[in-house]
GROMACS .gro file of C-alpha atoms in nm:
model
  119
    1MET     CA    1   0.549  -1.400   1.287
    2LYS     CA    2   0.235  -1.224   1.357
    3ILE     CA    3   0.247  -0.886   1.125
    4LYS     CA    4   0.064  -0.615   1.310
    5TRP     CA    5  -0.140  -0.296   1.152
    6PHE     CA    6  -0.279   0.025   1.252
    7ASP     CA    7  -0.661   0.021   1.214
    8LYS     CA    8  -0.655   0.296   0.940
    9PRO     CA    9  -0.378   0.444   0.703
   10GLN     CA   10  -0.153   0.704   0.885
   11LYS     CA   11  -0.255   1.081   0.795
   12HIS     CA   12   0.084   1.125   0.602
   13ASP     CA   13  -0.010   0.829   0.376
   14TYR     CA   14  -0.278   1.022   0.193
   15PRO     CA   15  -0.064   1.306   0.061
   16ALA     CA   16   0.214   1.059  -0.009
   17ALA     CA   17  -0.060   0.875  -0.246
   18ALA     CA   18  -0.137   1.195  -0.403
   19SER     CA   19   0.232   1.296  -0.482
   20TYR     CA   20   0.277   0.939  -0.621
   21LEU     CA   21  -0.052   0.944  -0.835
   22ASN     CA   22   0.043   1.288  -0.963
   23LEU     CA   23   0.318   1.108  -1.195
   24THR     CA   24   0.051   0.942  -1.372
   25MET     CA   25  -0.262   1.196  -1.366
   26ARG     CA   26  -0.308   1.551  -1.302
   27GLN     CA   27  -0.255   1.695  -0.945
   28ASP     CA   28  -0.637   1.770  -0.919
   29GLU     CA   29  -0.717   1.430  -1.014
   30ALA     CA   30  -0.452   1.284  -0.787
   31GLU     CA   31  -0.569   1.494  -0.497
   32ASN     CA   32  -0.973   1.373  -0.548
   33VAL     CA   33  -0.853   1.005  -0.566
   34ALA     CA   34  -0.666   1.084  -0.211
   35ALA     CA   35  -0.987   1.225  -0.092
   36GLU     CA   36  -1.183   0.943  -0.202
   37LEU     CA   37  -0.938   0.700  -0.033
   38LYS     CA   38  -0.983   0.893   0.293
   39GLN     CA   39  -1.367   0.794   0.268
   40ALA     CA   40  -1.329   0.445   0.168
   41ASP     CA   41  -1.406   0.180   0.378
   42MET     CA   42  -1.133  -0.069   0.498
   43THR     CA   43  -1.078  -0.416   0.307
   44GLU     CA   44  -0.824  -0.669   0.287
   45PHE     CA   45  -0.634  -0.871   0.000
   46ALA     CA   46  -0.375  -1.135   0.023
   47ALA     CA   47  -0.049  -1.007  -0.074
   48LYS     CA   48   0.012  -1.207  -0.346
   49ASP     CA   49  -0.299  -1.091  -0.505
   50ILE     CA   50  -0.194  -0.762  -0.457
   51PHE     CA   51   0.107  -0.821  -0.632
   52ARG     CA   52  -0.034  -1.001  -0.921
   53ALA     CA   53  -0.293  -0.731  -0.984
   54SER     CA   54  -0.033  -0.456  -0.989
   55GLU     CA   55   0.187  -0.649  -1.200
   56LEU     CA   56   0.491  -0.512  -0.995
   57SER     CA   57   0.789  -0.700  -0.900
   58LEU     CA   58   0.889  -0.782  -0.545
   59LEU     CA   59   1.180  -0.553  -0.435
   60GLY     CA   60   1.512  -0.706  -0.308
   61VAL     CA   61   1.595  -0.688   0.058
   62SER     CA   62   1.877  -0.453  -0.001
   63ASN     CA   63   1.606  -0.173  -0.049
   64SER     CA   64   1.628   0.051   0.230
   65HIS     CA   65   1.254   0.113   0.273
   66VAL     CA   66   1.171  -0.267   0.245
   67GLU     CA   67   1.468  -0.319   0.528
   68ARG     CA   68   1.303  -0.056   0.743
   69ASP     CA   69   0.955  -0.217   0.710
   70THR     CA   70   1.107  -0.533   0.796
   71ALA     CA   71   1.267  -0.438   1.095
   72GLN     CA   72   0.937  -0.258   1.193
   73ILE     CA   73   0.763  -0.632   1.147
   74ILE     CA   74   1.039  -0.799   1.393
   75ARG     CA   75   1.014  -0.541   1.650
   76GLY     CA   76   0.635  -0.607   1.635
   77GLU     CA   77   0.559  -0.280   1.523
   78LYS     CA   78   0.229  -0.196   1.366
   79LEU     CA   79   0.260  -0.089   0.974
   80SER     CA   80  -0.015   0.107   0.776
   81PRO     CA   81  -0.254  -0.015   0.593
   82LEU     CA   82  -0.226  -0.009   0.193
   83LEU     CA   83  -0.357   0.263  -0.028
   84LEU     CA   84  -0.500   0.123  -0.364
   85TYR     CA   85  -0.649   0.268  -0.693
   86ARG     CA   86  -0.827   0.080  -0.947
   87ASN     CA   87  -0.722   0.289  -1.286
   88LYS     CA   88  -1.013   0.306  -1.463
   89VAL     CA   89  -0.865   0.371  -1.805
   90ASN     CA   90  -0.676   0.008  -1.824
   91GLY     CA   91  -0.837  -0.155  -1.499
   92LYS     CA   92  -0.454  -0.174  -1.351
   93LEU     CA   93  -0.410  -0.169  -0.993
   94ILE     CA   94  -0.195   0.107  -0.867
   95ILE     CA   95  -0.025   0.076  -0.517
   96ALA     CA   96  -0.068   0.456  -0.451
   97ASP     CA   97   0.077   0.420  -0.090
   98GLY     CA   98   0.247   0.121   0.077
   99TYR     CA   99   0.429  -0.066  -0.222
  100HIS     CA  100   0.749  -0.111   0.027
  101ARG     CA  101   0.539  -0.245   0.319
  102LEU     CA  102   0.383  -0.513   0.077
  103CYS     CA  103   0.710  -0.619  -0.021
  104ALA     CA  104   0.839  -0.651   0.345
  105VAL     CA  105   0.535  -0.828   0.418
  106TYR     CA  106   0.544  -1.066   0.148
  107LYS     CA  107   0.896  -1.168   0.243
  108PHE     CA  108   0.757  -1.325   0.561
  109ASP     CA  109   0.385  -1.470   0.436
  110GLU     CA  110   0.290  -1.432   0.058
  111ASP     CA  111  -0.074  -1.526   0.167
  112ALA     CA  112  -0.067  -1.268   0.445
  113VAL     CA  113  -0.397  -1.088   0.455
  114ILE     CA  114  -0.327  -0.697   0.416
  115PRO     CA  115  -0.546  -0.427   0.501
  116CYS     CA  116  -0.609  -0.141   0.276
  117LYS     CA  117  -0.815   0.086   0.102
  118ILE     CA  118  -0.930   0.096  -0.271
  119VAL     CA  119  -1.113   0.321  -0.482
   0.00000   0.00000   0.00000
């Protein structure tokens, strides 16, 4: 199954990324990272590599957000690229926005190349 992607992240993805990042950093820092992500170039990484670098586990099929994104893939609808942040303190990759989309894509193809922005 071919997974379709928008050319760039959707407008609402950046505030969502800032909101998530605000859990691990000050609000002004989170907003700065979101602004950097807006300016960053698009790139691509394999789903399996994003999982390995983030050290996150795969969410189960019963997760409602993963189910929604899975349904979008099946219907042939486009998904928004991921927003990624490299934590400068510990070097860990943070999925600032798109964790559920990553999990849905991984179910279809762990080698799938996923468009994203990373700072």
